[in-house]
CSV table of N, CA, C and O in Angstrom, one decimal:
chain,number,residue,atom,x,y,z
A,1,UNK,N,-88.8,114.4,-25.1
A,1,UNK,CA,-88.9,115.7,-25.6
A,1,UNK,C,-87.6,116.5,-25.1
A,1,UNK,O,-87.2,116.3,-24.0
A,2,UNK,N,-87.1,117.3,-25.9
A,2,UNK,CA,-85.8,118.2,-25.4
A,2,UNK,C,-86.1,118.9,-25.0
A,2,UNK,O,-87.1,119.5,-25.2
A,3,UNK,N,-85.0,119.4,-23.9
A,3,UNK,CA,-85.3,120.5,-23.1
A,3,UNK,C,-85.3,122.4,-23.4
A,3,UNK,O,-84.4,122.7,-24.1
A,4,UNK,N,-86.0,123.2,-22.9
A,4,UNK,CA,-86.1,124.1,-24.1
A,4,UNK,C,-84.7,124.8,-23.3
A,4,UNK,O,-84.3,124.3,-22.2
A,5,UNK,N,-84.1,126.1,-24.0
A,5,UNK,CA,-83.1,126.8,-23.9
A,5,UNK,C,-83.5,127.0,-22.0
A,5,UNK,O,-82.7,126.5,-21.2
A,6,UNK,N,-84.3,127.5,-21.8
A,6,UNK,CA,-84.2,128.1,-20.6
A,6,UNK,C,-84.5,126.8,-19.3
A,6,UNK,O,-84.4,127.0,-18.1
A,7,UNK,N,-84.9,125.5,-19.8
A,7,UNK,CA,-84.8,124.6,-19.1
A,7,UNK,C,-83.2,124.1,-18.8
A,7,UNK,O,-82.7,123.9,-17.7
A,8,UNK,N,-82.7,124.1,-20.0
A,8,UNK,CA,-81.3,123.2,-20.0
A,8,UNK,C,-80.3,124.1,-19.0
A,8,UNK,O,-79.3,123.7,-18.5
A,9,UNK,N,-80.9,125.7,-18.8
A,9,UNK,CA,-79.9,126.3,-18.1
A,9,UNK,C,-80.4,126.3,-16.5
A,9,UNK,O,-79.6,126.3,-15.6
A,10,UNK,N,-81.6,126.3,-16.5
A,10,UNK,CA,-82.2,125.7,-14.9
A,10,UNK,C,-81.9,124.3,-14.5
A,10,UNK,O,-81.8,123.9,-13.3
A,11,UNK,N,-81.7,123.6,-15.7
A,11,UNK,CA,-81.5,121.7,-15.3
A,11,UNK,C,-79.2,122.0,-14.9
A,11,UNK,O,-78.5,121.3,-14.2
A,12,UNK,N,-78.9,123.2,-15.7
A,12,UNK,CA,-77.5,123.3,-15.6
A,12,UNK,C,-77.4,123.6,-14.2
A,12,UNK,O,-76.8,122.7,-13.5
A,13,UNK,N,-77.9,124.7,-13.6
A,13,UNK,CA,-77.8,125.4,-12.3
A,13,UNK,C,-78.0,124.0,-11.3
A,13,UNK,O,-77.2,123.6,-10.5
A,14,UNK,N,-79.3,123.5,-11.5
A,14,UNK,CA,-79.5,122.1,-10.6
A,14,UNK,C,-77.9,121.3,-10.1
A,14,UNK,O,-77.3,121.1,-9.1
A,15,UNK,N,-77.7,121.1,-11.4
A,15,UNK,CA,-76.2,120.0,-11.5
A,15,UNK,C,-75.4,121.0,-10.5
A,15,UNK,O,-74.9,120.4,-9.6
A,16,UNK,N,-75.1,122.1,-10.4
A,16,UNK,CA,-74.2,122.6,-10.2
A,16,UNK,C,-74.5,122.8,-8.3
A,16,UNK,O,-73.8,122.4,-7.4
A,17,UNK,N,-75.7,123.4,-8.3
A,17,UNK,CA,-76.0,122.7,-6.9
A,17,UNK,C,-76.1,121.7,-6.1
A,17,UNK,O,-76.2,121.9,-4.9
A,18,UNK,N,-76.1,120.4,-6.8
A,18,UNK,CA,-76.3,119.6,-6.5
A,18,UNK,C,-74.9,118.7,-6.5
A,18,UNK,O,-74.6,117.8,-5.8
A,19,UNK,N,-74.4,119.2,-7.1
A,19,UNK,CA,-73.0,119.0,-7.6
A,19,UNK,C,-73.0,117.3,-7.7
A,19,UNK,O,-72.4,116.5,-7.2
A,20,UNK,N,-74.3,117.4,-9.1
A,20,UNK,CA,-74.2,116.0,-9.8
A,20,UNK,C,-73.5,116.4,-11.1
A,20,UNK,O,-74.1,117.1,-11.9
A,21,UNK,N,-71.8,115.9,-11.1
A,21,UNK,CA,-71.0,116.2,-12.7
A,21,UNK,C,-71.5,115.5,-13.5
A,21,UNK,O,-71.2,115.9,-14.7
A,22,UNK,N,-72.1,114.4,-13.5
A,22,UNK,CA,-72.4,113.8,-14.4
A,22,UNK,C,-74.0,114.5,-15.4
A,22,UNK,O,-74.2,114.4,-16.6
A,23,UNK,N,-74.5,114.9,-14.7
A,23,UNK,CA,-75.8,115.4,-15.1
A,23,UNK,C,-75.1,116.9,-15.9
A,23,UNK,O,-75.5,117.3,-17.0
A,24,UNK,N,-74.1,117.5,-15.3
A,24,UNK,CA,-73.4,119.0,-15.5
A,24,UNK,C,-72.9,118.2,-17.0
A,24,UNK,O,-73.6,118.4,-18.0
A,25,UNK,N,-71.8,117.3,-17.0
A,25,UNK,CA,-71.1,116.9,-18.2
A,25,UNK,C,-72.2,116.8,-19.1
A,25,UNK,O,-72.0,117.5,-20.0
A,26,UNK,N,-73.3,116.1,-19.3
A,26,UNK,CA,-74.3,115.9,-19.8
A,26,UNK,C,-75.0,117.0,-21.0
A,26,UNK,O,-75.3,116.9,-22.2
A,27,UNK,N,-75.0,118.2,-19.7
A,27,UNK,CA,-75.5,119.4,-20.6
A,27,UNK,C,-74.1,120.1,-21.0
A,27,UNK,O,-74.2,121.1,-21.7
A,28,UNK,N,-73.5,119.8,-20.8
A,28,UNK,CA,-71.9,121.1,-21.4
A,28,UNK,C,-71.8,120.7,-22.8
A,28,UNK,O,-72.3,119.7,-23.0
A,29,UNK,N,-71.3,121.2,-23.8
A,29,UNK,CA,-70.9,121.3,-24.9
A,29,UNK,C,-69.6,120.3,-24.5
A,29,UNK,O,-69.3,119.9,-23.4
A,30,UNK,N,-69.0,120.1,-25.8
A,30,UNK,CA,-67.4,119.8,-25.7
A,30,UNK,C,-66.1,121.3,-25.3
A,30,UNK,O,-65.1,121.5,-24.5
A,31,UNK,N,-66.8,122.2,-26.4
A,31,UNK,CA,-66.0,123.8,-26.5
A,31,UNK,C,-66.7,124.6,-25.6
A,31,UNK,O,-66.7,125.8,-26.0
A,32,UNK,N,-67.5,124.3,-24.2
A,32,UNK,CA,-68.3,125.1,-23.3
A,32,UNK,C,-66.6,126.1,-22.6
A,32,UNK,O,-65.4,125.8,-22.3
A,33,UNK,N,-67.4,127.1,-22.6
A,33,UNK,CA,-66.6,127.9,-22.3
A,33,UNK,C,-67.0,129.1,-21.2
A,33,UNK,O,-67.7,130.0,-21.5
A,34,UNK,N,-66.3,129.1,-19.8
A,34,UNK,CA,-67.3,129.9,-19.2
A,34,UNK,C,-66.1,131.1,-18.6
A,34,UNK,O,-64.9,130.8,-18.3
A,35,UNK,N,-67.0,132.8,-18.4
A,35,UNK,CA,-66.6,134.0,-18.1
A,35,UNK,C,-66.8,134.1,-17.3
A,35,UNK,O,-67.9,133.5,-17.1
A,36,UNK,N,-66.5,135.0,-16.1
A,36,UNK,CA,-66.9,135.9,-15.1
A,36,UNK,C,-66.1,137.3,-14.5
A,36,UNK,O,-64.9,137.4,-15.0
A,37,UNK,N,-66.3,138.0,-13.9
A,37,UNK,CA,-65.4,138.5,-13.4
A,37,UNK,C,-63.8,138.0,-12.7
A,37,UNK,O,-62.8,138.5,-13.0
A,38,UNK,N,-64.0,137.2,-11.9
A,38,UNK,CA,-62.9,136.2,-11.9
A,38,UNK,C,-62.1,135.3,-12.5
A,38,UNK,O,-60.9,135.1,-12.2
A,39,UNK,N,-63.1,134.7,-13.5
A,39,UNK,CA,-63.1,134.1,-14.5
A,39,UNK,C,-62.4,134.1,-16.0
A,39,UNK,O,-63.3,134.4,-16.8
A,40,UNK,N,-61.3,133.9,-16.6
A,40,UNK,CA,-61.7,134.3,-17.9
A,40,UNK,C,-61.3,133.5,-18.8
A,40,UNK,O,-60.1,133.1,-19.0
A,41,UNK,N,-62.7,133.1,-19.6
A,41,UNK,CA,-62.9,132.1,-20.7
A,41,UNK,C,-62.0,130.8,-20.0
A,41,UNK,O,-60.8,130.8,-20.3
A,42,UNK,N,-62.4,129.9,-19.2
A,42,UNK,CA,-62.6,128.5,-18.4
A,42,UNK,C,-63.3,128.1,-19.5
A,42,UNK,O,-64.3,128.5,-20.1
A,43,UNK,N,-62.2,126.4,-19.9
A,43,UNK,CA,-62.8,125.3,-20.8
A,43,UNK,C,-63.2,124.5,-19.9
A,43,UNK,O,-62.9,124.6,-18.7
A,44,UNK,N,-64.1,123.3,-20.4
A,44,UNK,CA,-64.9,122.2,-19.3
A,44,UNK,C,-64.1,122.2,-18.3
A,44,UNK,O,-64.4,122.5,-17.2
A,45,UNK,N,-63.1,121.8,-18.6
A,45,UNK,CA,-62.3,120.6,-17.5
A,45,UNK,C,-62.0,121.8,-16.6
A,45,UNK,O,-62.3,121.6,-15.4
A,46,UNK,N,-61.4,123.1,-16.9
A,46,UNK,CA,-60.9,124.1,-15.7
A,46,UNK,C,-61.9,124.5,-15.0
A,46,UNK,O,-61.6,124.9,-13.8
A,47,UNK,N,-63.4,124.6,-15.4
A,47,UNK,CA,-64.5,125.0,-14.8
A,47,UNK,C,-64.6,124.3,-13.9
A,47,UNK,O,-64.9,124.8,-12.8
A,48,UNK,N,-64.4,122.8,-14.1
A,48,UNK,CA,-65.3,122.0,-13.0
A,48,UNK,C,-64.2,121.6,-12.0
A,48,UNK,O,-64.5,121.0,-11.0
A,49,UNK,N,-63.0,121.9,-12.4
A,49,UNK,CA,-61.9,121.8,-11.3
A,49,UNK,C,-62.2,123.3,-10.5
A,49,UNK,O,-62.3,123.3,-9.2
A,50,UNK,N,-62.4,124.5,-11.3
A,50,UNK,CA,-62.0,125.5,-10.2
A,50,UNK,C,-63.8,125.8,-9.7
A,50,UNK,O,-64.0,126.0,-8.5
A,51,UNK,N,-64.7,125.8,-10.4
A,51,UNK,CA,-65.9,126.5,-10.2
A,51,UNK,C,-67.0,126.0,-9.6
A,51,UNK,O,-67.8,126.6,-8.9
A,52,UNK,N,-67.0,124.4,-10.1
A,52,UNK,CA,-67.6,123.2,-9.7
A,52,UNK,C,-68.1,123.2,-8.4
A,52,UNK,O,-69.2,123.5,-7.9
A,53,UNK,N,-66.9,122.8,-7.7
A,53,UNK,CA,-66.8,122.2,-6.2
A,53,UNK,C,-67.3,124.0,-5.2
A,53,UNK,O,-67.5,124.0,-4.0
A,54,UNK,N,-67.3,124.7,-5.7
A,54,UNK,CA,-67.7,126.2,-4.8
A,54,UNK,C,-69.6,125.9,-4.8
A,54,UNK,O,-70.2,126.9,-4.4
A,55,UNK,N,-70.2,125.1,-5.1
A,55,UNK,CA,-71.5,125.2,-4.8
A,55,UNK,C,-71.7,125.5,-2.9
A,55,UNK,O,-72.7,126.1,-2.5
A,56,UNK,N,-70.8,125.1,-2.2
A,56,UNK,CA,-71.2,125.2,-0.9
A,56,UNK,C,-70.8,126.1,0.0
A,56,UNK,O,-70.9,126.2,1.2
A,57,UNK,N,-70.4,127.1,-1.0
A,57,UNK,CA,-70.0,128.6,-0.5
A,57,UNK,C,-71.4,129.1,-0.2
A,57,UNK,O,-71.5,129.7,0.8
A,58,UNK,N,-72.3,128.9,-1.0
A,58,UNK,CA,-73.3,129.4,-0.6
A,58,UNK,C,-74.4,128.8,0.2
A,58,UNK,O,-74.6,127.6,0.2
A,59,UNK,N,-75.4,129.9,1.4
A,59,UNK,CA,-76.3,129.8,2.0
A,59,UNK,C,-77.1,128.7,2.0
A,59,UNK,O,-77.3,127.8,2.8
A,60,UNK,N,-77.7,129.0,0.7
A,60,UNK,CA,-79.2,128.3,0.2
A,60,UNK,C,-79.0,128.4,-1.3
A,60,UNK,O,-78.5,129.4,-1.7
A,61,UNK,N,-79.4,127.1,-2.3
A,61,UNK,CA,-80.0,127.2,-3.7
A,61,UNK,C,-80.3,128.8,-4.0
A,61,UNK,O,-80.8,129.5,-3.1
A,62,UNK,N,-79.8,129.4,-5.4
A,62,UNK,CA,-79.8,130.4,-5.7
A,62,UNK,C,-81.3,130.9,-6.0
A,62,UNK,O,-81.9,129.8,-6.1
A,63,UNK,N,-82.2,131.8,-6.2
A,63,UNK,CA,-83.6,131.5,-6.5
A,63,UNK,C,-83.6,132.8,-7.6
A,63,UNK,O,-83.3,133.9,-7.4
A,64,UNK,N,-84.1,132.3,-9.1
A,64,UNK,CA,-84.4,132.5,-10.2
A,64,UNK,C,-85.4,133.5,-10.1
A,64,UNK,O,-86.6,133.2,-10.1
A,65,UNK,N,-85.0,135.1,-10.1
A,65,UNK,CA,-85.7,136.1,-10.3
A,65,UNK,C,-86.1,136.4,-11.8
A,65,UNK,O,-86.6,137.5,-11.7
A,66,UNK,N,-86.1,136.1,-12.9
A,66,UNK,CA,-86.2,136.3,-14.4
A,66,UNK,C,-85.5,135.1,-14.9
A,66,UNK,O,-84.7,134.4,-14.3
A,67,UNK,N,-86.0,135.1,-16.1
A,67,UNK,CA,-85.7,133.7,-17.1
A,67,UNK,C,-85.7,134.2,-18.7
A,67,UNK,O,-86.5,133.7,-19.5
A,68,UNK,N,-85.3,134.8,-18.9
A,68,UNK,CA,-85.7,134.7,-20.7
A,68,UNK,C,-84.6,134.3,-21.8
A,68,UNK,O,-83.3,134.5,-21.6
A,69,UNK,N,-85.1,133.9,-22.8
A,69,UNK,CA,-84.4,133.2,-23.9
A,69,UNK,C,-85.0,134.5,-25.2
A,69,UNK,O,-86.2,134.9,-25.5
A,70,UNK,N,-83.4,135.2,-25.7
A,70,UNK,CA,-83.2,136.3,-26.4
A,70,UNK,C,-82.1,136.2,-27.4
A,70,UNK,O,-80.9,136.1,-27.2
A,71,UNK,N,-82.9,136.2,-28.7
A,71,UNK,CA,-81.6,136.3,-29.7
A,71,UNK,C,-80.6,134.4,-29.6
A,71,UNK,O,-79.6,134.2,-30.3
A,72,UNK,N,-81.1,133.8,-28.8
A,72,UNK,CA,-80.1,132.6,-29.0
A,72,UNK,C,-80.0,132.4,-27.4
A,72,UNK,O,-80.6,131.5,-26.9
A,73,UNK,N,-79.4,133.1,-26.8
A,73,UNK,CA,-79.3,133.4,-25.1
A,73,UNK,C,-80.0,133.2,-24.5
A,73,UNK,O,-81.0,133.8,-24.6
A,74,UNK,N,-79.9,132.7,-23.8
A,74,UNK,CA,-80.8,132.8,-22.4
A,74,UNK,C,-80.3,133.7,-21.1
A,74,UNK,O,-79.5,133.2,-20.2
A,75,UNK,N,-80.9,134.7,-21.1
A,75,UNK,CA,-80.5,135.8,-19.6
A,75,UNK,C,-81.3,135.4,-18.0
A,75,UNK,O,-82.5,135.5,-17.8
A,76,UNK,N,-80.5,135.0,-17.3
A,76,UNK,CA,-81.0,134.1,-15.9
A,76,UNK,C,-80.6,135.0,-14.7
A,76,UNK,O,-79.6,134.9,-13.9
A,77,UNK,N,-81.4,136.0,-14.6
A,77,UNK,CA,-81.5,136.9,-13.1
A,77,UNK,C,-81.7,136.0,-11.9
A,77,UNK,O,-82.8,135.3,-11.8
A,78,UNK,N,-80.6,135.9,-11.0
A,78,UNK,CA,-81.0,134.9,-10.0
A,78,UNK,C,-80.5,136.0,-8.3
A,78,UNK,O,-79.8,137.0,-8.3
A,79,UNK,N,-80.9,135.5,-7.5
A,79,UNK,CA,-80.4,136.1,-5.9
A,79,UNK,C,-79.8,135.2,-5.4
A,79,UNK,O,-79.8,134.1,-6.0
A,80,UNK,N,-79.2,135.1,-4.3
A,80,UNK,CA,-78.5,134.3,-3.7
A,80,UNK,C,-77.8,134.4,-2.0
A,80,UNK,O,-77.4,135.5,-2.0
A,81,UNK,N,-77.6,134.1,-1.1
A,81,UNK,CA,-76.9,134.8,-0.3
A,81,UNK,C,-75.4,133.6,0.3
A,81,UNK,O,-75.4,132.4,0.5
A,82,UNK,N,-74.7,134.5,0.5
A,82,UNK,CA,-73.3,133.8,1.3
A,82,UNK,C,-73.3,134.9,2.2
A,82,UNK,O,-73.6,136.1,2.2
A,83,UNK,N,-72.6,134.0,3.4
A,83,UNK,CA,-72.7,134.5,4.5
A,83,UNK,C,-73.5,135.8,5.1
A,83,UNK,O,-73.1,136.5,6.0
A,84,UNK,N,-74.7,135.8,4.5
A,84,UNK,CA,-75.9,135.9,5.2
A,84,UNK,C,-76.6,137.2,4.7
A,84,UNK,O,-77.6,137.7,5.1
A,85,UNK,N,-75.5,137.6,3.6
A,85,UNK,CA,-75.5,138.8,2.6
A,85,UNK,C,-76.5,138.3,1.3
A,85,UNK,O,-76.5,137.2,0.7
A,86,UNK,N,-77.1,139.1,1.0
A,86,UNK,CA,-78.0,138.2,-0.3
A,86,UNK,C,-77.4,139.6,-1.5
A,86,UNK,O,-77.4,140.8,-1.4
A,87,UNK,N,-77.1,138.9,-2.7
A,87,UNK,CA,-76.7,139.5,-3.9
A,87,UNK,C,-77.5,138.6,-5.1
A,87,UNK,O,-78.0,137.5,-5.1
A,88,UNK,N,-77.1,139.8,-6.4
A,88,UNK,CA,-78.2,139.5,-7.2
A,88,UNK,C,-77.0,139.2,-8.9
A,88,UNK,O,-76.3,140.3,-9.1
A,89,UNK,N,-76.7,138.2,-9.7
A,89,UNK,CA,-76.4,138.0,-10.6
A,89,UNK,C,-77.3,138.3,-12.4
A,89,UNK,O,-78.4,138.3,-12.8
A,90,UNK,N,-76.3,138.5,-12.9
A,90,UNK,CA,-77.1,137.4,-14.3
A,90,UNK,C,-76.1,137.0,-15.0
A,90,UNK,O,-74.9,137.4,-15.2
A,91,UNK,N,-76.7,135.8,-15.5
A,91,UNK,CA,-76.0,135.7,-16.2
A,91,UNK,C,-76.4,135.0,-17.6
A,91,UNK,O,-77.3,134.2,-17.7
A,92,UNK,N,-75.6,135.3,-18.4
A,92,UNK,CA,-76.3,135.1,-20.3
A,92,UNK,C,-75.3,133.4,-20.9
A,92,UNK,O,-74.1,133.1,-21.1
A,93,UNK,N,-75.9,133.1,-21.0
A,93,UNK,CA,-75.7,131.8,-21.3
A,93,UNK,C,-76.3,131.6,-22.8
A,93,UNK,O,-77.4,132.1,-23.2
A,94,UNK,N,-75.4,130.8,-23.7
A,94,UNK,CA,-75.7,130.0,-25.0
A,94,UNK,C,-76.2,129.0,-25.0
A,94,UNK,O,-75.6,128.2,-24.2
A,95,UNK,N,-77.5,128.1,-25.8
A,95,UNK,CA,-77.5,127.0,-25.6
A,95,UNK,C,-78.0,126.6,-27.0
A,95,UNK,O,-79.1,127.0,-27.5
A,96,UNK,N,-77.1,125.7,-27.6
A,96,UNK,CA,-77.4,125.3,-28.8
A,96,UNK,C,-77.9,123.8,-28.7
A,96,UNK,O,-77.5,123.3,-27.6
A,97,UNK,N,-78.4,123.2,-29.2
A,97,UNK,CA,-78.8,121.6,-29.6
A,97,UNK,C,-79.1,120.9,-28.1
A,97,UNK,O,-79.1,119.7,-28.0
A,98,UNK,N,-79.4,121.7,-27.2
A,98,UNK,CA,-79.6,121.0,-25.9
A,98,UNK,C,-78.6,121.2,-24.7
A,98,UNK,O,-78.6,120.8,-23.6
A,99,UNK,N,-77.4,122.2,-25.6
A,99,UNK,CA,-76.1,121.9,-24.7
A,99,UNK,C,-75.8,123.1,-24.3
A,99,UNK,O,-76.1,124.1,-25.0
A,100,UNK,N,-75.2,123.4,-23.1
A,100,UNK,CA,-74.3,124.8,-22.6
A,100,UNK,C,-73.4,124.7,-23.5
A,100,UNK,O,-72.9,123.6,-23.8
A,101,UNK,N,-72.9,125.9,-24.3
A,101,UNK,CA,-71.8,126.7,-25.4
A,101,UNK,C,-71.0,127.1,-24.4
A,101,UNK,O,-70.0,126.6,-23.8
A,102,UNK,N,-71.9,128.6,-24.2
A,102,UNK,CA,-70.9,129.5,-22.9
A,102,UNK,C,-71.7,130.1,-22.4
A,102,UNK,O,-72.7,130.6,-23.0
A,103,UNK,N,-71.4,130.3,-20.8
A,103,UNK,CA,-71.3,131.1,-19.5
A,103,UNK,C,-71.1,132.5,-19.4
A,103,UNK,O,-70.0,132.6,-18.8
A,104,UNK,N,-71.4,133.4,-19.5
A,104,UNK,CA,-70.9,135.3,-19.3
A,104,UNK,C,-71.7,135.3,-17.7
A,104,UNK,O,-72.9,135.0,-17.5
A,105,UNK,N,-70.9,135.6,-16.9
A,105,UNK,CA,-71.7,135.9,-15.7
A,105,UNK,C,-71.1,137.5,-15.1
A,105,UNK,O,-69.9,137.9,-15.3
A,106,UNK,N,-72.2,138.0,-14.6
A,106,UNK,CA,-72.0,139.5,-14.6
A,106,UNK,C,-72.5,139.4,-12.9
A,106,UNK,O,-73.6,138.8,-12.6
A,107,UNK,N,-71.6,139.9,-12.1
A,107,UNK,CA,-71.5,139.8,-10.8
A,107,UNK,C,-72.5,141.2,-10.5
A,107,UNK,O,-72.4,142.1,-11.4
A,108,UNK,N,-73.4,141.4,-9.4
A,108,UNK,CA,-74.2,142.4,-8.9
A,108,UNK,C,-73.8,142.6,-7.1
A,108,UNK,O,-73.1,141.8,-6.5
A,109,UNK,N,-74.4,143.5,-6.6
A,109,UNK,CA,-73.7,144.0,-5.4
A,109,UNK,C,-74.5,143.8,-4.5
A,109,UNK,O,-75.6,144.2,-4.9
A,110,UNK,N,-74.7,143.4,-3.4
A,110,UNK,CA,-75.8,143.1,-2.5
A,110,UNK,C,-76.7,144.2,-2.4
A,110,UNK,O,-76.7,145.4,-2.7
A,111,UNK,N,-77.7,143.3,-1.9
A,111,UNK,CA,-79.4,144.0,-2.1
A,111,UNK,C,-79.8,144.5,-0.6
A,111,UNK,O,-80.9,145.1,-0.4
C-alpha cells in the first residue's frame, strides 16, 4: 500500500536523519526542488550535497508538533534543538504520486 502524503514526508524527514540517501533518493521527485531561508530553490543533487550531510547539527531527531495534508500540501510543524536552544519550524511540502516535488521551509525563533 502507498504511503499517504503525510507519511511520505515523515518517512522523508527519517532518511534525512538518518542520513539513509538511498531511502531520501527514493522519495524525491526527479524536479524536487527545495527552499528555505538560506536556501533558494536547491535541485536534488544541490540539496543533498549542501543540506543532506547537516543532519548532525542537531541535538536530537526533530519531534513533529502538527501534521496536516491541505490543498495538495502537507504542512509539518516540528521543534528541534541545536546547541541546546530548542526552535520551532514548518515546513510545506508537495507530494504527488508518492514523491517529494518541493520543500518551502519557513525558519521560527526559539521557544
Amino acid at each position: 500500500m502507498p504511503l499517504s502524503p503525510q507519511e511520505t514526508v515523515l518517512e522523508f524527514s527519517r532518511a534525512f536523519r538518518e542520513q539513509d540517501e538511498a531511502l531520501a533518493l527514493s522519495l524525491m521527485a526527479p524536479e524536487f526542488v527545495f527552499t528555505s531561508p538560506q536556501d533558494d530553490h536547491l535541485d536534488r543533487d544541490a540539496w543533498l550535497q549542501r543540506c543532506f550531510p547537516s543532519a548532525g547539527h542537531f541535538d536530537a531527531p526533530a519531534i513533529t508538533l502538527q501534521i496536516v495534508e491541505i490543498g495538495g500540501v502537507v504542512l509539518h510543524r516540528y521543534e528541534y534543538a541545536v546547541a541546546g536552544r530548542t526552535y520551532r519550524n514548518v515546513e510545506a511540502t508537495r507530494v504527488q504520486d508518492g514523491r517529494v516535488h518541493d520543500v518551502e521551509v519557513y525558519f521560527g525563533g526559539a521557544v
